[in-house]
mmCIF file of C-alpha atoms in Angstrom:
data_model
loop_
_atom_site.group_PDB
_atom_site.id
_atom_site.type_symbol
_atom_site.label_atom_id
_atom_site.label_comp_id
_atom_site.label_asym_id
_atom_site.label_seq_id
_atom_site.Cartn_x
_atom_site.Cartn_y
_atom_site.Cartn_z
ATOM 1 C CA UNK A 1 13.097 20.740 5.368
ATOM 2 C CA UNK A 2 13.935 17.015 3.153
ATOM 3 C CA UNK A 3 14.895 17.024 0.056
ATOM 4 C CA UNK A 4 11.326 14.883 0.019
ATOM 5 C CA UNK A 5 9.035 17.521 2.101
ATOM 6 C CA UNK A 6 10.931 20.182 -0.607
ATOM 7 C CA UNK A 7 9.927 18.038 -3.570
ATOM 8 C CA UNK A 8 6.835 17.483 -2.664
ATOM 9 C CA UNK A 9 5.144 20.456 -1.732
ATOM 10 C CA UNK A 10 6.501 21.652 -5.193
ATOM 11 C CA UNK A 11 4.855 18.964 -6.913
ATOM 12 C CA UNK A 12 1.690 19.620 -4.639
ATOM 13 C CA UNK A 13 1.762 23.063 -5.534
ATOM 14 C CA UNK A 14 2.118 22.797 -9.301
ATOM 15 C CA UNK A 15 -1.018 20.536 -9.166
ATOM 16 C CA UNK A 16 -2.907 23.631 -7.552
ATOM 17 C CA UNK A 17 -1.604 25.574 -10.035
ATOM 18 C CA UNK A 18 -2.835 23.755 -13.158
ATOM 19 C CA UNK A 19 -5.899 22.445 -11.745
ATOM 20 C CA UNK A 20 -7.019 26.242 -12.338
ATOM 21 C CA UNK A 21 -4.846 26.782 -15.186
ATOM 22 C CA UNK A 22 -6.240 24.058 -17.212
ATOM 23 C CA UNK A 23 -9.930 23.930 -15.062
ATOM 24 C CA UNK A 24 -10.077 20.100 -14.189
ATOM 25 C CA UNK A 25 -11.400 18.687 -11.459
ATOM 26 C CA UNK A 26 -9.506 16.348 -8.906
ATOM 27 C CA UNK A 27 -9.001 13.106 -10.181
ATOM 28 C CA UNK A 28 -10.242 14.570 -13.856
ATOM 29 C CA UNK A 29 -6.287 13.074 -15.224
ATOM 30 C CA UNK A 30 -5.034 10.078 -17.644
ATOM 31 C CA UNK A 31 -1.549 8.675 -18.478
ATOM 32 C CA UNK A 32 -1.162 9.901 -22.311
ATOM 33 C CA UNK A 33 -3.614 7.399 -25.051
ATOM 34 C CA UNK A 34 -6.446 7.624 -22.282
ATOM 35 C CA UNK A 35 -8.938 8.407 -25.054
ATOM 36 C CA UNK A 36 -8.110 5.541 -27.589
ATOM 37 C CA UNK A 37 -7.671 3.395 -24.772
ATOM 38 C CA UNK A 38 -11.721 3.945 -24.388
ATOM 39 C CA UNK A 39 -12.709 3.740 -27.663
ATOM 40 C CA UNK A 40 -11.816 0.162 -27.875
ATOM 41 C CA UNK A 41 -12.638 -0.746 -24.264
ATOM 42 C CA UNK A 42 -15.434 1.249 -22.883
ATOM 43 C CA UNK A 43 -16.751 4.413 -25.335
ATOM 44 C CA UNK A 44 -19.598 5.713 -22.803
ATOM 45 C CA UNK A 45 -16.736 7.024 -20.754
ATOM 46 C CA UNK A 46 -16.049 11.346 -20.277
ATOM 47 C CA UNK A 47 -12.818 12.901 -21.926
ATOM 48 C CA UNK A 48 -10.462 13.048 -19.227
ATOM 49 C CA UNK A 49 -7.178 15.606 -19.568
ATOM 50 C CA UNK A 50 -4.501 13.718 -21.238
ATOM 51 C CA UNK A 51 -1.912 16.722 -21.626
ATOM 52 C CA UNK A 52 -2.055 17.354 -17.429
ATOM 53 C CA UNK A 53 0.750 14.661 -17.045
ATOM 54 C CA UNK A 54 3.198 16.293 -19.699
ATOM 55 C CA UNK A 55 2.856 19.524 -17.523
ATOM 56 C CA UNK A 56 3.434 18.465 -13.872
ATOM 57 C CA UNK A 57 6.291 16.188 -15.841
ATOM 58 C CA UNK A 58 9.679 18.059 -14.721
ATOM 59 C CA UNK A 59 7.813 18.316 -10.348
ATOM 60 C CA UNK A 60 6.280 14.885 -10.893
ATOM 61 C CA UNK A 61 10.612 13.695 -11.744
ATOM 62 C CA UNK A 62 12.269 15.484 -8.980
ATOM 63 C CA UNK A 63 9.791 14.030 -6.012
ATOM 64 C CA UNK A 64 9.860 10.753 -8.187
ATOM 65 C CA UNK A 65 13.357 11.331 -7.391
ATOM 66 C CA UNK A 66 13.655 11.667 -3.696
ATOM 67 C CA UNK A 67 10.838 8.765 -3.216
ATOM 68 C CA UNK A 68 13.367 6.815 -4.615
ATOM 69 C CA UNK A 69 16.231 7.626 -2.183
ATOM 70 C CA UNK A 70 13.935 7.374 0.920
ATOM 71 C CA UNK A 71 13.000 3.312 -0.492
ATOM 72 C CA UNK A 72 16.404 2.603 -0.769
ATOM 73 C CA UNK A 73 17.372 3.511 2.653
ATOM 74 C CA UNK A 74 13.823 1.157 3.816
ATOM 75 C CA UNK A 75 14.932 -2.088 5.274
ATOM 76 C CA UNK A 76 12.869 -4.982 3.216
ATOM 77 C CA UNK A 77 10.198 -6.518 4.792
ATOM 78 C CA UNK A 78 9.860 -9.994 5.687
ATOM 79 C CA UNK A 79 8.948 -11.763 2.746
ATOM 80 C CA UNK A 80 5.136 -12.305 4.176
ATOM 81 C CA UNK A 81 2.648 -14.695 2.295
ATOM 82 C CA UNK A 82 1.379 -14.141 -1.126
ATOM 83 C CA UNK A 83 -1.473 -12.072 -1.185
ATOM 84 C CA UNK A 84 -5.127 -14.940 -1.486
ATOM 85 C CA UNK A 85 -7.515 -13.991 -4.060
ATOM 86 C CA UNK A 86 -9.944 -14.813 -1.006
ATOM 87 C CA UNK A 87 -8.324 -11.340 0.532
ATOM 88 C CA UNK A 88 -8.604 -9.395 -2.367
ATOM 89 C CA UNK A 89 -10.979 -7.141 -4.085
ATOM 90 C CA UNK A 90 -11.686 -4.344 -6.368
ATOM 91 C CA UNK A 91 -13.104 -0.992 -5.937
ATOM 92 C CA UNK A 92 -15.587 0.276 -8.338
ATOM 93 C CA UNK A 93 -18.809 1.039 -9.326
ATOM 94 C CA UNK A 94 -21.176 3.449 -12.557
ATOM 95 C CA UNK A 95 -19.777 7.384 -12.875
ATOM 96 C CA UNK A 96 -19.598 9.759 -15.108
ATOM 97 C CA UNK A 97 -16.816 11.528 -12.234
ATOM 98 C CA UNK A 98 -13.145 10.452 -12.383
ATOM 99 C CA UNK A 99 -13.087 9.192 -15.779
ATOM 100 C CA UNK A 100 -15.377 6.482 -15.030
ATOM 101 C CA UNK A 101 -17.439 4.445 -16.620
ATOM 102 C CA UNK A 102 -21.034 4.489 -16.472
ATOM 103 C CA UNK A 103 -22.071 0.811 -17.395
ATOM 104 C CA UNK A 104 -23.562 -0.625 -14.584
ATOM 105 C CA UNK A 105 -21.478 -3.887 -14.906
ATOM 106 C CA UNK A 106 -17.990 -1.775 -14.926
ATOM 107 C CA UNK A 107 -17.041 -3.888 -11.359
ATOM 108 C CA UNK A 108 -17.738 -6.997 -12.222
ATOM 109 C CA UNK A 109 -16.057 -6.963 -15.971
ATOM 110 C CA UNK A 110 -12.873 -5.485 -14.155
ATOM 111 C CA UNK A 111 -11.935 -7.407 -11.689
ATOM 112 C CA UNK A 112 -11.374 -10.046 -14.187
ATOM 113 C CA UNK A 113 -9.153 -8.156 -14.947
ATOM 114 C CA UNK A 114 -7.204 -8.337 -11.704
ATOM 115 C CA UNK A 115 -8.829 -12.130 -10.251
ATOM 116 C CA UNK A 116 -10.388 -10.285 -8.447
ATOM 117 C CA UNK A 117 -13.103 -12.672 -6.530
ATOM 118 C CA UNK A 118 -14.654 -9.408 -4.510
ATOM 119 C CA UNK A 119 -16.064 -6.272 -4.877
ATOM 120 C CA UNK A 120 -16.137 -3.216 -2.746
ATOM 121 C CA UNK A 121 -20.125 -1.953 -5.256
ATOM 122 C CA UNK A 122 -20.006 1.851 -4.973
ATOM 123 C CA UNK A 123 -21.363 5.260 -6.588
ATOM 124 C CA UNK A 124 -24.622 3.224 -8.094
ATOM 125 C CA UNK A 125 -28.159 2.949 -6.899
ATOM 126 C CA UNK A 126 -28.208 0.252 -4.535
ATOM 127 C CA UNK A 127 -31.287 -1.484 -5.944
ATOM 128 C CA UNK A 128 -32.492 -5.346 -6.536
ATOM 129 C CA UNK A 129 -31.434 -5.088 -10.138
ATOM 130 C CA UNK A 130 -27.595 -3.477 -9.351
ATOM 131 C CA UNK A 131 -26.900 -6.560 -6.550
ATOM 132 C CA UNK A 132 -28.427 -8.796 -9.475
ATOM 133 C CA UNK A 133 -25.311 -7.572 -11.983
ATOM 134 C CA UNK A 134 -22.761 -8.649 -8.800
ATOM 135 C CA UNK A 135 -24.313 -11.772 -7.563
ATOM 136 C CA UNK A 136 -21.573 -13.520 -9.037
ATOM 137 C CA UNK A 137 -19.112 -12.133 -7.557
ATOM 138 C CA UNK A 138 -17.744 -14.400 -4.020
ATOM 139 C CA UNK A 139 -18.481 -11.705 -1.740
ATOM 140 C CA UNK A 140 -19.610 -7.662 -1.310
ATOM 141 C CA UNK A 141 -19.448 -4.667 0.369
ATOM 142 C CA UNK A 142 -22.124 -1.572 -0.918
ATOM 143 C CA UNK A 143 -22.478 1.529 -0.413
ATOM 144 C CA UNK A 144 -25.248 2.601 2.449
ATOM 145 C CA UNK A 145 -24.496 6.839 1.838
ATOM 146 C CA UNK A 146 -24.892 9.201 0.284
ATOM 147 C CA UNK A 147 -21.046 10.441 0.383
ATOM 148 C CA UNK A 148 -19.593 10.404 -2.915
ATOM 149 C CA UNK A 149 -22.661 8.424 -4.933
ATOM 150 C CA UNK A 150 -22.872 8.956 -7.746
ATOM 151 C CA UNK A 151 -25.235 11.996 -8.839
ATOM 152 C CA UNK A 152 -28.979 10.568 -8.772
ATOM 153 C CA UNK A 153 -27.864 6.849 -7.137
ATOM 154 C CA UNK A 154 -29.194 7.648 -4.287
ATOM 155 C CA UNK A 155 -32.727 8.707 -3.764
ATOM 156 C CA UNK A 156 -34.176 7.574 0.062
ATOM 157 C CA UNK A 157 -31.619 8.338 3.062
ATOM 158 C CA UNK A 158 -29.013 6.868 4.290
ATOM 159 C CA UNK A 159 -30.556 4.487 6.789
ATOM 160 C CA UNK A 160 -33.723 3.297 4.166
ATOM 161 C CA UNK A 161 -30.816 2.494 1.672
ATOM 162 C CA UNK A 162 -29.103 0.363 4.883
ATOM 163 C CA UNK A 163 -32.433 -1.191 5.776
ATOM 164 C CA UNK A 164 -32.748 -2.059 1.540
ATOM 165 C CA UNK A 165 -29.028 -3.789 1.436
ATOM 166 C CA UNK A 166 -30.005 -5.602 4.445
ATOM 167 C CA UNK A 167 -33.391 -7.472 2.464
ATOM 168 C CA UNK A 168 -31.432 -7.527 -0.263
ATOM 169 C CA UNK A 169 -28.754 -9.949 1.618
ATOM 170 C CA UNK A 170 -30.681 -12.139 1.985
ATOM 171 C CA UNK A 171 -31.875 -13.035 -1.321
ATOM 172 C CA UNK A 172 -27.830 -12.499 -2.580
ATOM 173 C CA UNK A 173 -26.034 -14.363 -0.508
ATOM 174 C CA UNK A 174 -22.963 -12.899 -1.882
ATOM 175 C CA UNK A 175 -23.544 -9.761 0.270
ATOM 176 C CA UNK A 176 -21.477 -9.048 2.345
ATOM 177 C CA UNK A 177 -22.007 -6.101 4.412
ATOM 178 C CA UNK A 178 -22.081 -2.120 3.774
ATOM 179 C CA UNK A 179 -19.239 0.701 3.280
ATOM 180 C CA UNK A 180 -19.601 4.004 4.723
ATOM 181 C CA UNK A 181 -17.266 5.713 2.002
ATOM 182 C CA UNK A 182 -15.177 8.773 3.525
ATOM 183 C CA UNK A 183 -16.885 8.528 6.291
ATOM 184 C CA UNK A 184 -14.958 11.162 8.809
ATOM 185 C CA UNK A 185 -13.008 12.813 6.140
ATOM 186 C CA UNK A 186 -14.636 15.973 5.598
ATOM 187 C CA UNK A 187 -15.060 16.537 9.883
ATOM 188 C CA UNK A 188 -12.447 17.580 12.113
ATOM 189 C CA UNK A 189 -14.063 15.762 14.490
ATOM 190 C CA UNK A 190 -15.954 12.449 14.959
ATOM 191 C CA UNK A 191 -19.460 14.537 15.903
ATOM 192 C CA UNK A 192 -22.048 13.705 17.578
ATOM 193 C CA UNK A 193 -24.105 13.701 14.231
ATOM 194 C CA UNK A 194 -21.601 11.345 12.834
ATOM 195 C CA UNK A 195 -21.813 9.023 15.510
ATOM 196 C CA UNK A 196 -25.700 8.863 15.904
ATOM 197 C CA UNK A 197 -25.530 7.959 11.736
ATOM 198 C CA UNK A 198 -23.071 5.480 12.359
ATOM 199 C CA UNK A 199 -24.972 3.814 14.672
ATOM 200 C CA UNK A 200 -28.600 4.175 12.551
ATOM 201 C CA UNK A 201 -26.716 3.028 9.532
ATOM 202 C CA UNK A 202 -25.252 -0.254 11.783
ATOM 203 C CA UNK A 203 -28.541 -0.572 12.911
ATOM 204 C CA UNK A 204 -31.169 -0.638 9.412
ATOM 205 C CA UNK A 205 -28.078 -2.732 7.645
ATOM 206 C CA UNK A 206 -28.024 -5.021 10.409
ATOM 207 C CA UNK A 207 -32.242 -5.213 10.961
ATOM 208 C CA UNK A 208 -32.456 -8.335 8.342
ATOM 209 C CA UNK A 209 -29.414 -10.310 8.554
ATOM 210 C CA UNK A 210 -27.530 -9.888 11.487
ATOM 211 C CA UNK A 211 -24.118 -11.680 10.049
ATOM 212 C CA UNK A 212 -23.652 -8.496 7.265
ATOM 213 C CA UNK A 213 -20.611 -6.064 8.422
ATOM 214 C CA UNK A 214 -20.219 -2.373 8.400
ATOM 215 C CA UNK A 215 -16.840 -0.625 7.102
ATOM 216 C CA UNK A 216 -15.854 1.927 6.998
ATOM 217 C CA UNK A 217 -13.202 4.573 4.978
ATOM 218 C CA UNK A 218 -10.511 6.266 6.893
ATOM 219 C CA UNK A 219 -7.631 8.060 5.919
ATOM 220 C CA UNK A 220 -4.119 7.811 7.610
ATOM 221 C CA UNK A 221 -3.790 11.473 8.196
ATOM 222 C CA UNK A 222 -7.194 11.154 10.358
ATOM 223 C CA UNK A 223 -5.267 8.750 13.151
ATOM 224 C CA UNK A 224 -4.318 9.860 15.838
ATOM 225 C CA UNK A 225 -6.057 13.411 15.308
ATOM 226 C CA UNK A 226 -9.857 12.010 16.109
ATOM 227 C CA UNK A 227 -11.425 10.914 18.731
ATOM 228 C CA UNK A 228 -13.643 7.759 17.170
ATOM 229 C CA UNK A 229 -14.405 6.037 20.129
ATOM 230 C CA UNK A 230 -18.202 7.053 19.519
ATOM 231 C CA UNK A 231 -18.470 4.975 16.504
ATOM 232 C CA UNK A 232 -16.230 2.031 16.961
ATOM 233 C CA UNK A 233 -19.396 0.085 18.845
ATOM 234 C CA UNK A 234 -21.222 0.462 15.368
ATOM 235 C CA UNK A 235 -18.288 -0.991 12.545
ATOM 236 C CA UNK A 236 -17.106 -4.694 11.971
ATOM 237 C CA UNK A 237 -13.864 -3.237 9.993
ATOM 238 C CA UNK A 238 -12.151 0.167 8.786
ATOM 239 C CA UNK A 239 -10.529 0.728 5.260
ATOM 240 C CA UNK A 240 -7.704 2.582 5.778
ATOM 241 C CA UNK A 241 -6.224 4.471 2.760
ATOM 242 C CA UNK A 242 -3.318 6.648 2.053
ATOM 243 C CA UNK A 243 -4.754 9.620 0.351
ATOM 244 C CA UNK A 244 -0.966 10.954 -0.524
ATOM 245 C CA UNK A 245 0.652 8.712 -1.647
ATOM 246 C CA UNK A 246 4.065 9.205 -0.080
ATOM 247 C CA UNK A 247 2.473 8.379 3.448
ATOM 248 C CA UNK A 248 2.791 4.798 1.874
ATOM 249 C CA UNK A 249 7.163 5.449 2.775
ATOM 250 C CA UNK A 250 5.380 4.441 6.716
ATOM 251 C CA UNK A 251 2.715 2.116 5.888
ATOM 252 C CA UNK A 252 3.608 -0.449 8.387
ATOM 253 C CA UNK A 253 3.314 2.567 11.222
ATOM 254 C CA UNK A 254 0.338 3.969 9.171
ATOM 255 C CA UNK A 255 -1.625 0.022 9.866
ATOM 256 C CA UNK A 256 -0.091 -0.170 13.473
ATOM 257 C CA UNK A 257 -1.876 3.133 14.394
ATOM 258 C CA UNK A 258 -5.028 2.300 12.818
ATOM 259 C CA UNK A 259 -5.148 -0.709 14.850
ATOM 260 C CA UNK A 260 -4.496 1.431 17.590
ATOM 261 C CA UNK A 261 -7.974 3.696 16.557
ATOM 262 C CA UNK A 262 -9.604 1.026 16.294
ATOM 263 C CA UNK A 263 -8.965 -2.204 18.253
ATOM 264 C CA UNK A 264 -10.797 -5.365 17.144
ATOM 265 C CA UNK A 265 -11.680 -4.358 14.324
ATOM 266 C CA UNK A 266 -11.250 -6.041 10.740
ATOM 267 C CA UNK A 267 -8.867 -3.792 9.129
ATOM 268 C CA UNK A 268 -8.878 -3.769 4.686
ATOM 269 C CA UNK A 269 -6.207 -1.920 3.038
ATOM 270 C CA UNK A 270 -7.075 0.722 0.019
ATOM 271 C CA UNK A 271 -4.348 0.900 -2.430
ATOM 272 C CA UNK A 272 -4.736 3.711 -5.154
ATOM 273 C CA UNK A 273 -3.375 3.648 -8.608
ATOM 274 C CA UNK A 274 -4.336 7.300 -8.457
ATOM 275 C CA UNK A 275 -2.802 9.263 -6.581
ATOM 276 C CA UNK A 276 -5.347 12.055 -5.618
ATOM 277 C CA UNK A 277 -3.789 13.652 -2.860
ATOM 278 C CA UNK A 278 -0.187 15.607 -4.191
ATOM 279 C CA UNK A 279 0.397 14.544 -7.794
ATOM 280 C CA UNK A 280 -3.392 13.957 -8.909
ATOM 281 C CA UNK A 281 -2.208 11.358 -11.537
ATOM 282 C CA UNK A 282 -0.729 7.649 -11.751
ATOM 283 C CA UNK A 283 0.816 6.324 -8.601
ATOM 284 C CA UNK A 284 4.933 5.752 -8.722
ATOM 285 C CA UNK A 285 5.253 2.133 -9.716
ATOM 286 C CA UNK A 286 7.670 2.157 -6.909
ATOM 287 C CA UNK A 287 4.994 2.728 -4.253
ATOM 288 C CA UNK A 288 3.049 1.096 -5.326
ATOM 289 C CA UNK A 289 5.148 -2.521 -4.697
ATOM 290 C CA UNK A 290 6.434 -1.370 -1.691
ATOM 291 C CA UNK A 291 2.803 -1.138 -0.146
ATOM 292 C CA UNK A 292 2.109 -4.694 -2.322
ATOM 293 C CA UNK A 293 5.295 -5.441 -0.390
ATOM 294 C CA UNK A 294 4.296 -4.436 3.085
ATOM 295 C CA UNK A 295 0.364 -5.757 2.746
ATOM 296 C CA UNK A 296 2.020 -9.358 1.893
ATOM 297 C CA UNK A 297 4.065 -9.230 5.107
ATOM 298 C CA UNK A 298 1.359 -7.197 7.358
ATOM 299 C CA UNK A 299 -0.984 -10.401 5.690
ATOM 300 C CA UNK A 300 1.199 -12.395 7.315
ATOM 301 C CA UNK A 301 1.216 -11.026 10.773
ATOM 302 C CA UNK A 302 -2.606 -11.132 10.182
ATOM 303 C CA UNK A 303 -2.625 -7.388 10.931
ATOM 304 C CA UNK A 304 -5.307 -6.630 7.517
ATOM 305 C CA UNK A 305 -7.586 -8.829 6.808
ATOM 306 C CA UNK A 306 -7.719 -8.110 2.368
ATOM 307 C CA UNK A 307 -6.567 -5.735 0.123
ATOM 308 C CA UNK A 308 -8.587 -3.448 -1.723
ATOM 309 C CA UNK A 309 -7.990 -1.978 -5.031
ATOM 310 C CA UNK A 310 -9.244 1.084 -6.355
ATOM 311 C CA UNK A 311 -10.624 0.795 -8.667
ATOM 312 C CA UNK A 312 -11.936 0.105 -11.945
ATOM 313 C CA UNK A 313 -11.473 3.254 -14.005
ATOM 314 C CA UNK A 314 -8.055 3.998 -12.944
ATOM 315 C CA UNK A 315 -7.090 0.050 -15.222
ATOM 316 C CA UNK A 316 -7.809 2.374 -18.367
ATOM 317 C CA UNK A 317 -6.616 5.334 -16.742
ATOM 318 C CA UNK A 318 -3.431 4.747 -15.637
ATOM 319 C CA UNK A 319 -2.529 1.057 -17.523
ATOM 320 C CA UNK A 320 0.688 1.037 -16.535
ATOM 321 C CA UNK A 321 0.405 1.072 -13.138
ATOM 322 C CA UNK A 322 -2.799 -1.594 -13.300
ATOM 323 C CA UNK A 323 -0.204 -3.917 -15.114
ATOM 324 C CA UNK A 324 2.557 -3.800 -12.538
ATOM 325 C CA UNK A 325 -0.019 -4.665 -9.802
ATOM 326 C CA UNK A 326 -1.178 -7.344 -11.445
ATOM 327 C CA UNK A 327 1.976 -8.600 -12.338
ATOM 328 C CA UNK A 328 2.955 -8.266 -8.565
ATOM 329 C CA UNK A 329 -0.494 -10.684 -8.356
ATOM 330 C CA UNK A 330 -0.117 -12.917 -10.483
ATOM 331 C CA UNK A 331 3.372 -13.847 -8.729
ATOM 332 C CA UNK A 332 2.018 -15.509 -6.026
#
């Protein structure tokens, strides 16, 4: 077992232990000073643990050292091209979960932090009132399934939600399509039921506006392990995410694997400021910059079609990570 693997296992084990001891849920951690930042910027948010970071610090430091050694051995990316604004998306929406904001316009307000003109609107209702709040964005992909929806925010079926968005798109030109969050992540394989669901959502999304596009969230640890051929005809694109931050060491390889699993589809690459999979804490800034440098090169090679930052809630939770990403983007 490599140094990184050993450090990763210790960190992951400590993460699980702390969640049980501290009785906190996944995503309910933040950098010290979070409550004060919320008091100033967004007092409607619920509190999350600031103590967790101190408790996991020794294991996280050893993991970070191992990651830095791996990064030092990686060849530099080709410089690529600056990430243009029209290729930049912010993921977010109103939710009381994961340290999120319940404010209905949270995505619109926080997109300004990264100067992101496009939004992936999630968690809240797919209603005329909510879409109208986002009408000033250049492009919006809106949630069309119950998976990961905030409690009580989708009273209708997925099919009805998708058709409702299709109707709304005729009034709001910013609507570019729909997003299926965690599309297949809870499945060992892509079942016939899942194929039927994706096909139905796709048909209803395009019912009143055939130009709309359907995207689905896929994680790199799913690639090469599931047969996605059944749902490919009903998807226009995928949003690829790295659940475990150390997977970013192979970001180019993972993008190529995604392209092979979804040939001919658009590919938006997701960027987590919060590492949900391994540390359940703010992602290492070195890995975020590595991913951003990779995104520049992959955009230049036309291997990805954009970058999606998650998200609106993490700006206050992890200000150093958010500032590092914004600084990189501003340098364009």
